[in-house]
Amino acid sequence: MIRTTRFAWLLLALFSFAAHAAPFWGAKTSSPAGTPPAALKPGEWVWGGDAKDMGPMAVVVSLTEQRAYVYRNGLLIAVSTVSTGKPGHETPTGVFTILQKDKDHHSSKYNDAPMPYQERLTWDGVALHAGGLPGYPESHGCVHLPTEFARLLFDATTMGMVVVIAKEGMAPEDLVHPPVASPIDPRTGAEDAAQLLGAAESFRWEPQKSPTGPLSMVMSTADRRLFVFRNGIEIGRARVDFRDGPAPQGTHAYLVSAATPGQPPAWRRIGIPGREDEAGQDVAARDVARVVVPPAFTAAVSPLLRPGVVLLQTDLHVLPDTTGPALQVLNADVPAL
């Protein structure tokens, strides 16, 4: 009788554990960095890496695309498929901040349902968390993420981080279809739409827009533009050209490995998914010299290029009138110097 009772308690405990254990949703590993977001199947995602000291993070969720885009200091570092609120339980649009984080959260409204890696956006129940991903909106208002992606995001975010949720017809185009460079101010969630360079402008330099903080850069060889971000805010852009042949192809990431006053900085390649073999390779001076930037812009930026500054080079469009849905993602994991 005693053994039977103990066995019954064991079965009850196992049943209780199974009832509360969260299932695993979505892909277990990142898709290659070159995968266009539109090609991601339900549950698939790309996480290019992250470094918290690189600058502020922000997230844009496109209800129209059913995807989430993660930016660090202005650069896209991750993208994932999502599932948002179904009819009658629509996910609200607007600017939100992370109010609460709970790794092992269970719903108080829906039968104690598991909501792993929950990041609360509203006190009435809207949150980012791991959940079902059927390929269409099916949640009760939350933004469902793949489990492993939700874990990575949970570890990377901080309380108060901005999350913008946008929908076609209710938000600007670059929020509904986000580009490779962040379209928002990470401090407020407001659209950060810098004016295009005029026909007579070779560059624009506005360091006063963000006087302090870490620097990062995006160079689009398709648009022939170089964009500079400080603390997630664009502070400059310039026209670029290329000597001795066509513009470089593909997406690559670089890191300033050494900087000496009065001398050009030394650059080192960062391995991104699909280009892991490039990690730690020094960039030849002749390759740096191929890039032609207005001298006055170079003079303004050069003093800010300290070890650790990251440059993302892409042959995809960044300018809003040419931005397409195909993006690639930066791996910000910094190799040992």
mmCIF file of C-alpha atoms in Angstrom:
data_model
loop_
_atom_site.group_PDB
_atom_site.id
_atom_site.type_symbol
_atom_site.label_atom_id
_atom_site.label_comp_id
_atom_site.label_asym_id
_atom_site.label_seq_id
_atom_site.Cartn_x
_atom_site.Cartn_y
_atom_site.Cartn_z
ATOM 1 C CA MET A 1 0.000 0.000 0.000
ATOM 2 C CA ILE A 2 2.805 2.360 0.870
ATOM 3 C CA ARG A 3 4.589 1.573 -2.386
ATOM 4 C CA THR A 4 1.373 2.072 -4.364
ATOM 5 C CA THR A 5 0.796 5.423 -2.695
ATOM 6 C CA ARG A 6 4.345 6.543 -3.432
ATOM 7 C CA PHE A 7 3.968 5.459 -7.047
ATOM 8 C CA ALA A 8 0.734 7.412 -7.325
ATOM 9 C CA TRP A 9 2.412 10.522 -5.932
ATOM 10 C CA LEU A 10 5.271 10.042 -8.414
ATOM 11 C CA LEU A 11 2.835 9.825 -11.318
ATOM 12 C CA LEU A 12 1.027 12.926 -10.047
ATOM 13 C CA ALA A 13 4.305 14.825 -9.793
ATOM 14 C CA LEU A 14 5.351 13.800 -13.304
ATOM 15 C CA PHE A 15 1.942 14.748 -14.675
ATOM 16 C CA SER A 16 2.093 18.108 -12.939
ATOM 17 C CA PHE A 17 5.568 18.758 -14.345
ATOM 18 C CA ALA A 18 4.468 17.798 -17.867
ATOM 19 C CA ALA A 19 1.421 20.040 -17.585
ATOM 20 C CA HIS A 20 3.566 23.048 -16.652
ATOM 21 C CA ALA A 21 6.618 22.372 -18.845
ATOM 22 C CA ALA A 22 6.752 24.674 -21.847
ATOM 23 C CA PRO A 23 6.955 23.159 -25.335
ATOM 24 C CA PHE A 24 9.762 24.228 -27.650
ATOM 25 C CA TRP A 25 8.576 26.378 -30.530
ATOM 26 C CA GLY A 26 10.425 27.154 -33.763
ATOM 27 C CA ALA A 27 13.876 26.389 -35.086
ATOM 28 C CA LYS A 28 16.614 25.523 -32.613
ATOM 29 C CA THR A 29 19.381 27.325 -34.521
ATOM 30 C CA SER A 30 19.747 30.483 -36.596
ATOM 31 C CA SER A 31 19.243 30.437 -40.342
ATOM 32 C CA PRO A 32 22.213 31.688 -42.421
ATOM 33 C CA ALA A 33 22.713 35.447 -42.296
ATOM 34 C CA GLY A 34 22.109 35.733 -46.021
ATOM 35 C CA THR A 35 18.546 34.438 -45.714
ATOM 36 C CA PRO A 36 16.122 37.199 -46.778
ATOM 37 C CA PRO A 37 13.500 37.758 -44.061
ATOM 38 C CA ALA A 38 10.746 37.103 -46.591
ATOM 39 C CA ALA A 39 12.214 33.632 -47.140
ATOM 40 C CA LEU A 40 12.073 32.684 -43.460
ATOM 41 C CA LYS A 41 9.498 29.971 -42.851
ATOM 42 C CA PRO A 42 7.270 30.061 -39.755
ATOM 43 C CA GLY A 43 9.451 29.470 -36.702
ATOM 44 C CA GLU A 44 12.705 30.368 -38.466
ATOM 45 C CA TRP A 45 14.946 33.243 -37.425
ATOM 46 C CA VAL A 46 18.389 34.815 -37.823
ATOM 47 C CA TRP A 47 20.496 35.968 -34.896
ATOM 48 C CA GLY A 48 23.759 37.493 -36.022
ATOM 49 C CA GLY A 49 25.199 38.012 -32.546
ATOM 50 C CA ASP A 50 25.224 40.805 -30.033
ATOM 51 C CA ALA A 51 27.432 42.894 -27.755
ATOM 52 C CA LYS A 52 25.689 45.019 -25.122
ATOM 53 C CA ASP A 53 28.496 47.579 -24.977
ATOM 54 C CA MET A 54 27.964 48.316 -28.670
ATOM 55 C CA GLY A 55 25.049 50.649 -27.922
ATOM 56 C CA PRO A 56 21.286 50.780 -27.297
ATOM 57 C CA MET A 57 18.919 48.101 -28.573
ATOM 58 C CA ALA A 58 15.437 48.539 -30.055
ATOM 59 C CA VAL A 59 12.891 46.212 -31.667
ATOM 60 C CA VAL A 60 10.440 46.845 -34.498
ATOM 61 C CA VAL A 61 7.583 44.351 -34.940
ATOM 62 C CA SER A 62 5.806 44.433 -38.298
ATOM 63 C CA LEU A 63 2.281 43.042 -37.957
ATOM 64 C CA THR A 64 1.991 43.175 -41.727
ATOM 65 C CA GLU A 65 5.090 41.064 -42.334
ATOM 66 C CA GLN A 66 4.688 38.944 -39.171
ATOM 67 C CA ARG A 67 8.345 39.543 -38.389
ATOM 68 C CA ALA A 68 10.393 41.220 -35.672
ATOM 69 C CA TYR A 69 13.568 43.204 -36.360
ATOM 70 C CA VAL A 70 16.200 43.764 -33.667
ATOM 71 C CA TYR A 71 18.636 46.692 -33.884
ATOM 72 C CA ARG A 72 21.733 47.474 -31.839
ATOM 73 C CA ASN A 73 23.131 51.012 -32.149
ATOM 74 C CA GLY A 74 21.325 51.495 -35.438
ATOM 75 C CA LEU A 75 22.421 48.222 -37.075
ATOM 76 C CA LEU A 76 20.193 45.215 -37.720
ATOM 77 C CA ILE A 77 21.492 42.264 -35.690
ATOM 78 C CA ALA A 78 18.533 39.847 -35.792
ATOM 79 C CA VAL A 79 15.202 39.111 -37.459
ATOM 80 C CA SER A 80 12.525 36.527 -36.674
ATOM 81 C CA THR A 81 9.162 35.279 -37.784
ATOM 82 C CA VAL A 82 6.416 35.979 -35.235
ATOM 83 C CA SER A 83 2.733 35.315 -34.638
ATOM 84 C CA THR A 84 0.639 38.190 -33.320
ATOM 85 C CA GLY A 85 -2.966 38.692 -32.204
ATOM 86 C CA LYS A 86 -5.760 36.944 -34.077
ATOM 87 C CA PRO A 87 -9.045 38.691 -35.023
ATOM 88 C CA GLY A 88 -10.779 39.834 -31.871
ATOM 89 C CA HIS A 89 -7.479 39.831 -29.958
ATOM 90 C CA GLU A 90 -5.397 42.100 -32.204
ATOM 91 C CA THR A 91 -1.938 43.145 -31.036
ATOM 92 C CA PRO A 92 -1.985 46.917 -30.434
ATOM 93 C CA THR A 93 0.236 49.171 -32.493
ATOM 94 C CA GLY A 94 2.390 51.977 -31.133
ATOM 95 C CA VAL A 95 5.479 52.588 -29.048
ATOM 96 C CA PHE A 96 6.003 50.425 -25.968
ATOM 97 C CA THR A 97 8.752 49.763 -23.447
ATOM 98 C CA ILE A 98 9.660 46.603 -21.578
ATOM 99 C CA LEU A 99 7.905 46.863 -18.209
ATOM 100 C CA GLN A 100 8.751 43.474 -16.736
ATOM 101 C CA LYS A 101 10.817 40.384 -17.549
ATOM 102 C CA ASP A 102 10.033 36.836 -16.385
ATOM 103 C CA LYS A 103 11.932 33.865 -17.778
ATOM 104 C CA ASP A 104 9.402 31.264 -16.560
ATOM 105 C CA HIS A 105 6.139 33.190 -16.749
ATOM 106 C CA HIS A 106 2.714 31.488 -16.886
ATOM 107 C CA SER A 107 -0.474 33.212 -17.953
ATOM 108 C CA SER A 108 -2.901 34.332 -15.246
ATOM 109 C CA LYS A 109 -5.652 34.707 -17.886
ATOM 110 C CA TYR A 110 -5.352 31.591 -20.043
ATOM 111 C CA ASN A 111 -5.244 28.418 -17.930
ATOM 112 C CA ASP A 112 -1.729 28.931 -16.608
ATOM 113 C CA ALA A 113 -0.362 28.603 -20.160
ATOM 114 C CA PRO A 114 3.448 28.778 -20.351
ATOM 115 C CA MET A 115 4.882 32.063 -21.670
ATOM 116 C CA PRO A 116 8.672 31.489 -21.542
ATOM 117 C CA TYR A 117 11.021 34.472 -21.731
ATOM 118 C CA GLN A 118 8.156 36.901 -21.257
ATOM 119 C CA GLU A 119 8.897 40.608 -21.735
ATOM 120 C CA ARG A 120 5.816 42.591 -20.761
ATOM 121 C CA LEU A 121 4.772 45.561 -22.934
ATOM 122 C CA THR A 122 1.439 46.430 -21.270
ATOM 123 C CA TRP A 123 0.023 45.735 -17.816
ATOM 124 C CA ASP A 124 -3.138 44.248 -19.325
ATOM 125 C CA GLY A 125 -1.298 41.303 -20.842
ATOM 126 C CA VAL A 126 0.532 42.138 -24.099
ATOM 127 C CA ALA A 127 4.092 40.817 -24.148
ATOM 128 C CA LEU A 128 6.897 39.364 -26.215
ATOM 129 C CA HIS A 129 7.395 35.679 -25.392
ATOM 130 C CA ALA A 130 8.022 32.239 -26.870
ATOM 131 C CA GLY A 131 4.868 30.736 -28.337
ATOM 132 C CA GLY A 132 3.146 29.035 -31.236
ATOM 133 C CA LEU A 133 4.170 30.037 -34.768
ATOM 134 C CA PRO A 134 1.700 28.690 -37.329
ATOM 135 C CA GLY A 135 2.570 31.292 -39.981
ATOM 136 C CA TYR A 136 -0.317 33.665 -39.305
ATOM 137 C CA PRO A 137 -1.713 35.738 -36.398
ATOM 138 C CA GLU A 138 -3.098 33.334 -33.781
ATOM 139 C CA SER A 139 -2.193 34.713 -30.343
ATOM 140 C CA HIS A 140 -4.448 36.461 -27.837
ATOM 141 C CA GLY A 141 -2.570 39.724 -28.424
ATOM 142 C CA CYS A 142 1.006 38.855 -27.515
ATOM 143 C CA VAL A 143 3.915 38.643 -29.953
ATOM 144 C CA HIS A 144 4.940 34.985 -30.173
ATOM 145 C CA LEU A 145 8.613 34.276 -30.900
ATOM 146 C CA PRO A 146 10.620 31.096 -31.541
ATOM 147 C CA THR A 147 11.857 29.733 -28.209
ATOM 148 C CA GLU A 148 15.597 30.031 -28.825
ATOM 149 C CA PHE A 149 15.215 33.465 -30.399
ATOM 150 C CA ALA A 150 13.119 34.554 -27.396
ATOM 151 C CA ARG A 151 15.872 33.325 -25.072
ATOM 152 C CA LEU A 152 18.564 35.260 -26.937
ATOM 153 C CA LEU A 153 16.423 38.391 -26.993
ATOM 154 C CA PHE A 154 15.564 38.035 -23.288
ATOM 155 C CA ASP A 155 19.271 37.860 -22.414
ATOM 156 C CA ALA A 156 20.098 40.882 -24.598
ATOM 157 C CA THR A 157 17.353 43.320 -23.585
ATOM 158 C CA THR A 158 17.069 45.663 -20.618
ATOM 159 C CA MET A 159 14.104 47.077 -18.740
ATOM 160 C CA GLY A 160 12.721 50.143 -20.503
ATOM 161 C CA MET A 161 13.928 49.113 -23.961
ATOM 162 C CA VAL A 162 11.736 50.456 -26.783
ATOM 163 C CA VAL A 163 9.546 48.161 -28.885
ATOM 164 C CA VAL A 164 7.627 49.638 -31.824
ATOM 165 C CA ILE A 165 4.695 47.672 -33.278
ATOM 166 C CA ALA A 166 3.616 48.801 -36.747
ATOM 167 C CA LYS A 167 0.991 47.897 -39.331
ATOM 168 C CA GLU A 168 0.333 48.792 -42.969
ATOM 169 C CA GLY A 169 -1.825 51.893 -43.262
ATOM 170 C CA MET A 170 -1.132 52.941 -39.673
ATOM 171 C CA ALA A 171 2.638 53.596 -39.743
ATOM 172 C CA PRO A 172 5.322 54.856 -42.125
ATOM 173 C CA GLU A 173 6.619 52.417 -44.729
ATOM 174 C CA ASP A 174 10.053 52.032 -43.136
ATOM 175 C CA LEU A 175 8.403 50.806 -39.915
ATOM 176 C CA VAL A 176 6.150 48.351 -41.719
ATOM 177 C CA HIS A 177 9.030 47.103 -43.897
ATOM 178 C CA PRO A 178 12.123 47.923 -41.801
ATOM 179 C CA PRO A 179 15.483 48.465 -43.548
ATOM 180 C CA VAL A 180 18.964 47.296 -42.588
ATOM 181 C CA ALA A 181 19.595 50.543 -40.658
ATOM 182 C CA SER A 182 17.268 51.348 -37.777
ATOM 183 C CA PRO A 183 14.320 53.593 -38.717
ATOM 184 C CA ILE A 184 13.634 54.692 -35.116
ATOM 185 C CA ASP A 185 15.146 56.660 -32.284
ATOM 186 C CA PRO A 186 15.909 53.956 -29.677
ATOM 187 C CA ARG A 187 15.262 56.419 -26.854
ATOM 188 C CA THR A 188 11.704 57.309 -27.833
ATOM 189 C CA GLY A 189 10.591 54.984 -30.614
ATOM 190 C CA ALA A 190 9.884 57.979 -32.846
ATOM 191 C CA GLU A 191 10.674 57.594 -36.518
ATOM 192 C CA ASP A 192 14.231 58.773 -37.185
ATOM 193 C CA ALA A 193 13.867 59.686 -40.833
ATOM 194 C CA ALA A 194 16.906 61.744 -41.841
ATOM 195 C CA GLN A 195 16.608 63.838 -44.993
ATOM 196 C CA LEU A 196 18.200 62.522 -48.174
ATOM 197 C CA LEU A 197 21.364 64.256 -49.298
ATOM 198 C CA GLY A 198 20.635 67.059 -51.738
ATOM 199 C CA ALA A 199 22.022 67.032 -55.255
ATOM 200 C CA ALA A 200 24.793 69.428 -54.208
ATOM 201 C CA GLU A 201 25.533 67.730 -50.852
ATOM 202 C CA SER A 202 28.416 65.284 -50.615
ATOM 203 C CA PHE A 203 27.854 64.678 -46.904
ATOM 204 C CA ARG A 204 26.003 65.788 -43.805
ATOM 205 C CA TRP A 205 27.543 65.848 -40.314
ATOM 206 C CA GLU A 206 25.359 66.516 -37.239
ATOM 207 C CA PRO A 207 27.217 65.235 -34.155
ATOM 208 C CA GLN A 208 25.067 67.433 -31.894
ATOM 209 C CA LYS A 209 22.113 65.061 -32.492
ATOM 210 C CA SER A 210 23.834 62.530 -30.214
ATOM 211 C CA PRO A 211 26.912 64.063 -28.541
ATOM 212 C CA THR A 212 28.111 60.953 -26.697
ATOM 213 C CA GLY A 213 27.982 57.174 -26.853
ATOM 214 C CA PRO A 214 29.361 54.298 -28.919
ATOM 215 C CA LEU A 215 29.737 54.634 -32.663
ATOM 216 C CA SER A 216 28.706 52.267 -35.468
ATOM 217 C CA MET A 217 28.477 52.594 -39.256
ATOM 218 C CA VAL A 218 26.632 51.150 -42.235
ATOM 219 C CA MET A 219 27.999 51.373 -45.779
ATOM 220 C CA SER A 220 25.598 50.519 -48.592
ATOM 221 C CA THR A 221 27.532 49.843 -51.787
ATOM 222 C CA ALA A 222 24.198 49.791 -53.655
ATOM 223 C CA ASP A 223 23.253 53.303 -52.517
ATOM 224 C CA ARG A 224 26.902 54.424 -52.343
ATOM 225 C CA ARG A 225 26.266 55.917 -48.930
ATOM 226 C CA LEU A 226 28.006 55.703 -45.576
ATOM 227 C CA PHE A 227 25.840 56.188 -42.471
ATOM 228 C CA VAL A 228 27.232 56.946 -38.995
ATOM 229 C CA PHE A 229 25.273 56.213 -35.812
ATOM 230 C CA ARG A 230 26.103 57.251 -32.260
ATOM 231 C CA ASN A 231 24.050 55.786 -29.428
ATOM 232 C CA GLY A 232 21.555 54.556 -32.029
ATOM 233 C CA ILE A 233 21.036 57.987 -33.638
ATOM 234 C CA GLU A 234 22.226 58.870 -37.126
ATOM 235 C CA ILE A 235 24.713 61.721 -36.844
ATOM 236 C CA GLY A 236 26.098 61.724 -40.373
ATOM 237 C CA ARG A 237 25.954 60.335 -43.873
ATOM 238 C CA ALA A 238 28.164 60.729 -46.916
ATOM 239 C CA ARG A 239 28.441 59.740 -50.546
ATOM 240 C CA VAL A 240 31.082 57.084 -51.221
ATOM 241 C CA ASP A 241 32.765 55.760 -54.329
ATOM 242 C CA PHE A 242 35.284 53.007 -55.097
ATOM 243 C CA ARG A 243 38.651 53.085 -56.834
ATOM 244 C CA ASP A 244 40.143 50.368 -59.016
ATOM 245 C CA GLY A 245 37.115 48.309 -59.905
ATOM 246 C CA PRO A 246 33.462 47.802 -59.000
ATOM 247 C CA ALA A 247 31.972 48.194 -55.556
ATOM 248 C CA PRO A 248 32.489 45.249 -53.182
ATOM 249 C CA GLN A 249 29.707 42.672 -53.167
ATOM 250 C CA GLY A 250 27.913 40.884 -50.357
ATOM 251 C CA THR A 251 27.569 41.678 -46.682
ATOM 252 C CA HIS A 252 30.647 41.897 -44.464
ATOM 253 C CA ALA A 253 31.342 43.253 -40.988
ATOM 254 C CA TYR A 254 34.480 45.002 -39.751
ATOM 255 C CA LEU A 255 35.864 46.182 -36.440
ATOM 256 C CA VAL A 256 38.402 48.905 -35.688
ATOM 257 C CA SER A 257 41.246 46.874 -34.142
ATOM 258 C CA ALA A 258 43.728 49.713 -33.565
ATOM 259 C CA ALA A 259 43.715 53.497 -33.806
ATOM 260 C CA THR A 260 46.667 55.894 -33.690
ATOM 261 C CA PRO A 261 46.110 59.691 -33.741
ATOM 262 C CA GLY A 262 46.954 61.081 -37.151
ATOM 263 C CA GLN A 263 46.966 57.640 -38.800
ATOM 264 C CA PRO A 264 44.193 55.667 -40.558
ATOM 265 C CA PRO A 265 42.649 53.081 -38.226
ATOM 266 C CA ALA A 266 43.377 49.381 -38.647
ATOM 267 C CA TRP A 267 40.367 47.209 -39.469
ATOM 268 C CA ARG A 268 39.658 43.539 -38.780
ATOM 269 C CA ARG A 269 36.912 41.351 -40.211
ATOM 270 C CA ILE A 270 34.128 39.956 -38.009
ATOM 271 C CA GLY A 271 32.773 36.504 -38.800
ATOM 272 C CA ILE A 272 29.057 36.643 -39.611
ATOM 273 C CA PRO A 273 26.836 33.610 -40.261
ATOM 274 C CA GLY A 274 27.855 32.221 -43.631
ATOM 275 C CA ARG A 275 31.210 34.038 -43.498
ATOM 276 C CA GLU A 276 32.646 32.579 -40.332
ATOM 277 C CA ASP A 277 36.006 32.027 -42.052
ATOM 278 C CA GLU A 278 36.546 35.805 -42.224
ATOM 279 C CA ALA A 279 36.670 36.176 -38.437
ATOM 280 C CA GLY A 280 39.865 37.829 -37.226
ATOM 281 C CA GLN A 281 41.301 38.596 -40.689
ATOM 282 C CA ASP A 282 43.083 41.948 -40.954
ATOM 283 C CA VAL A 283 41.870 44.202 -43.763
ATOM 284 C CA ALA A 284 44.637 45.153 -46.190
ATOM 285 C CA ALA A 285 45.434 48.863 -46.476
ATOM 286 C CA ARG A 286 44.829 48.700 -50.229
ATOM 287 C CA ASP A 287 41.260 47.548 -49.640
ATOM 288 C CA VAL A 288 40.631 50.414 -47.217
ATOM 289 C CA ALA A 289 42.122 52.847 -49.741
ATOM 290 C CA ARG A 290 39.601 51.744 -52.380
ATOM 291 C CA VAL A 291 36.810 53.520 -50.490
ATOM 292 C CA VAL A 292 36.542 57.188 -51.471
ATOM 293 C CA VAL A 293 34.833 59.427 -48.896
ATOM 294 C CA PRO A 294 34.667 63.270 -48.898
ATOM 295 C CA PRO A 295 37.843 64.477 -47.105
ATOM 296 C CA ALA A 296 35.931 66.788 -44.749
ATOM 297 C CA PHE A 297 33.714 63.890 -43.673
ATOM 298 C CA THR A 298 36.763 61.682 -43.093
ATOM 299 C CA ALA A 299 38.335 64.430 -40.977
ATOM 300 C CA ALA A 300 35.198 64.654 -38.828
ATOM 301 C CA VAL A 301 34.731 60.907 -38.317
ATOM 302 C CA SER A 302 38.341 59.735 -37.959
ATOM 303 C CA PRO A 303 38.892 61.011 -34.383
ATOM 304 C CA LEU A 304 35.877 58.942 -33.287
ATOM 305 C CA LEU A 305 37.133 55.665 -34.764
ATOM 306 C CA ARG A 306 38.385 53.921 -31.647
ATOM 307 C CA PRO A 307 38.941 50.166 -31.193
ATOM 308 C CA GLY A 308 35.611 48.388 -31.075
ATOM 309 C CA VAL A 309 33.743 50.568 -33.599
ATOM 310 C CA VAL A 310 31.814 48.310 -36.010
ATOM 311 C CA LEU A 311 31.151 48.880 -39.720
ATOM 312 C CA LEU A 312 28.546 46.853 -41.603
ATOM 313 C CA GLN A 313 29.060 46.771 -45.377
ATOM 314 C CA THR A 314 26.122 45.628 -47.494
ATOM 315 C CA ASP A 315 25.219 45.613 -51.170
ATOM 316 C CA LEU A 316 21.560 46.023 -50.197
ATOM 317 C CA HIS A 317 19.740 49.331 -50.291
ATOM 318 C CA VAL A 318 19.319 51.436 -47.150
ATOM 319 C CA LEU A 319 17.748 54.594 -48.569
ATOM 320 C CA PRO A 320 13.964 54.531 -48.089
ATOM 321 C CA ASP A 321 13.073 55.012 -51.744
ATOM 322 C CA THR A 322 15.100 51.939 -52.715
ATOM 323 C CA THR A 323 14.787 49.751 -49.623
ATOM 324 C CA GLY A 324 13.617 46.213 -50.373
ATOM 325 C CA PRO A 325 12.571 43.384 -48.070
ATOM 326 C CA ALA A 326 15.788 41.345 -48.438
ATOM 327 C CA LEU A 327 18.178 42.053 -45.571
ATOM 328 C CA GLN A 328 21.284 40.528 -44.098
ATOM 329 C CA VAL A 329 22.331 40.592 -40.489
ATOM 330 C CA LEU A 330 25.426 41.758 -38.654
ATOM 331 C CA ASN A 331 27.189 39.549 -36.139
ATOM 332 C CA ALA A 332 28.397 41.925 -33.453
ATOM 333 C CA ASP A 333 30.333 39.271 -31.503
ATOM 334 C CA VAL A 334 33.777 40.820 -31.191
ATOM 335 C CA PRO A 335 36.825 38.629 -31.890
ATOM 336 C CA ALA A 336 39.775 38.793 -29.502
ATOM 337 C CA LEU A 337 42.120 41.647 -30.382
#
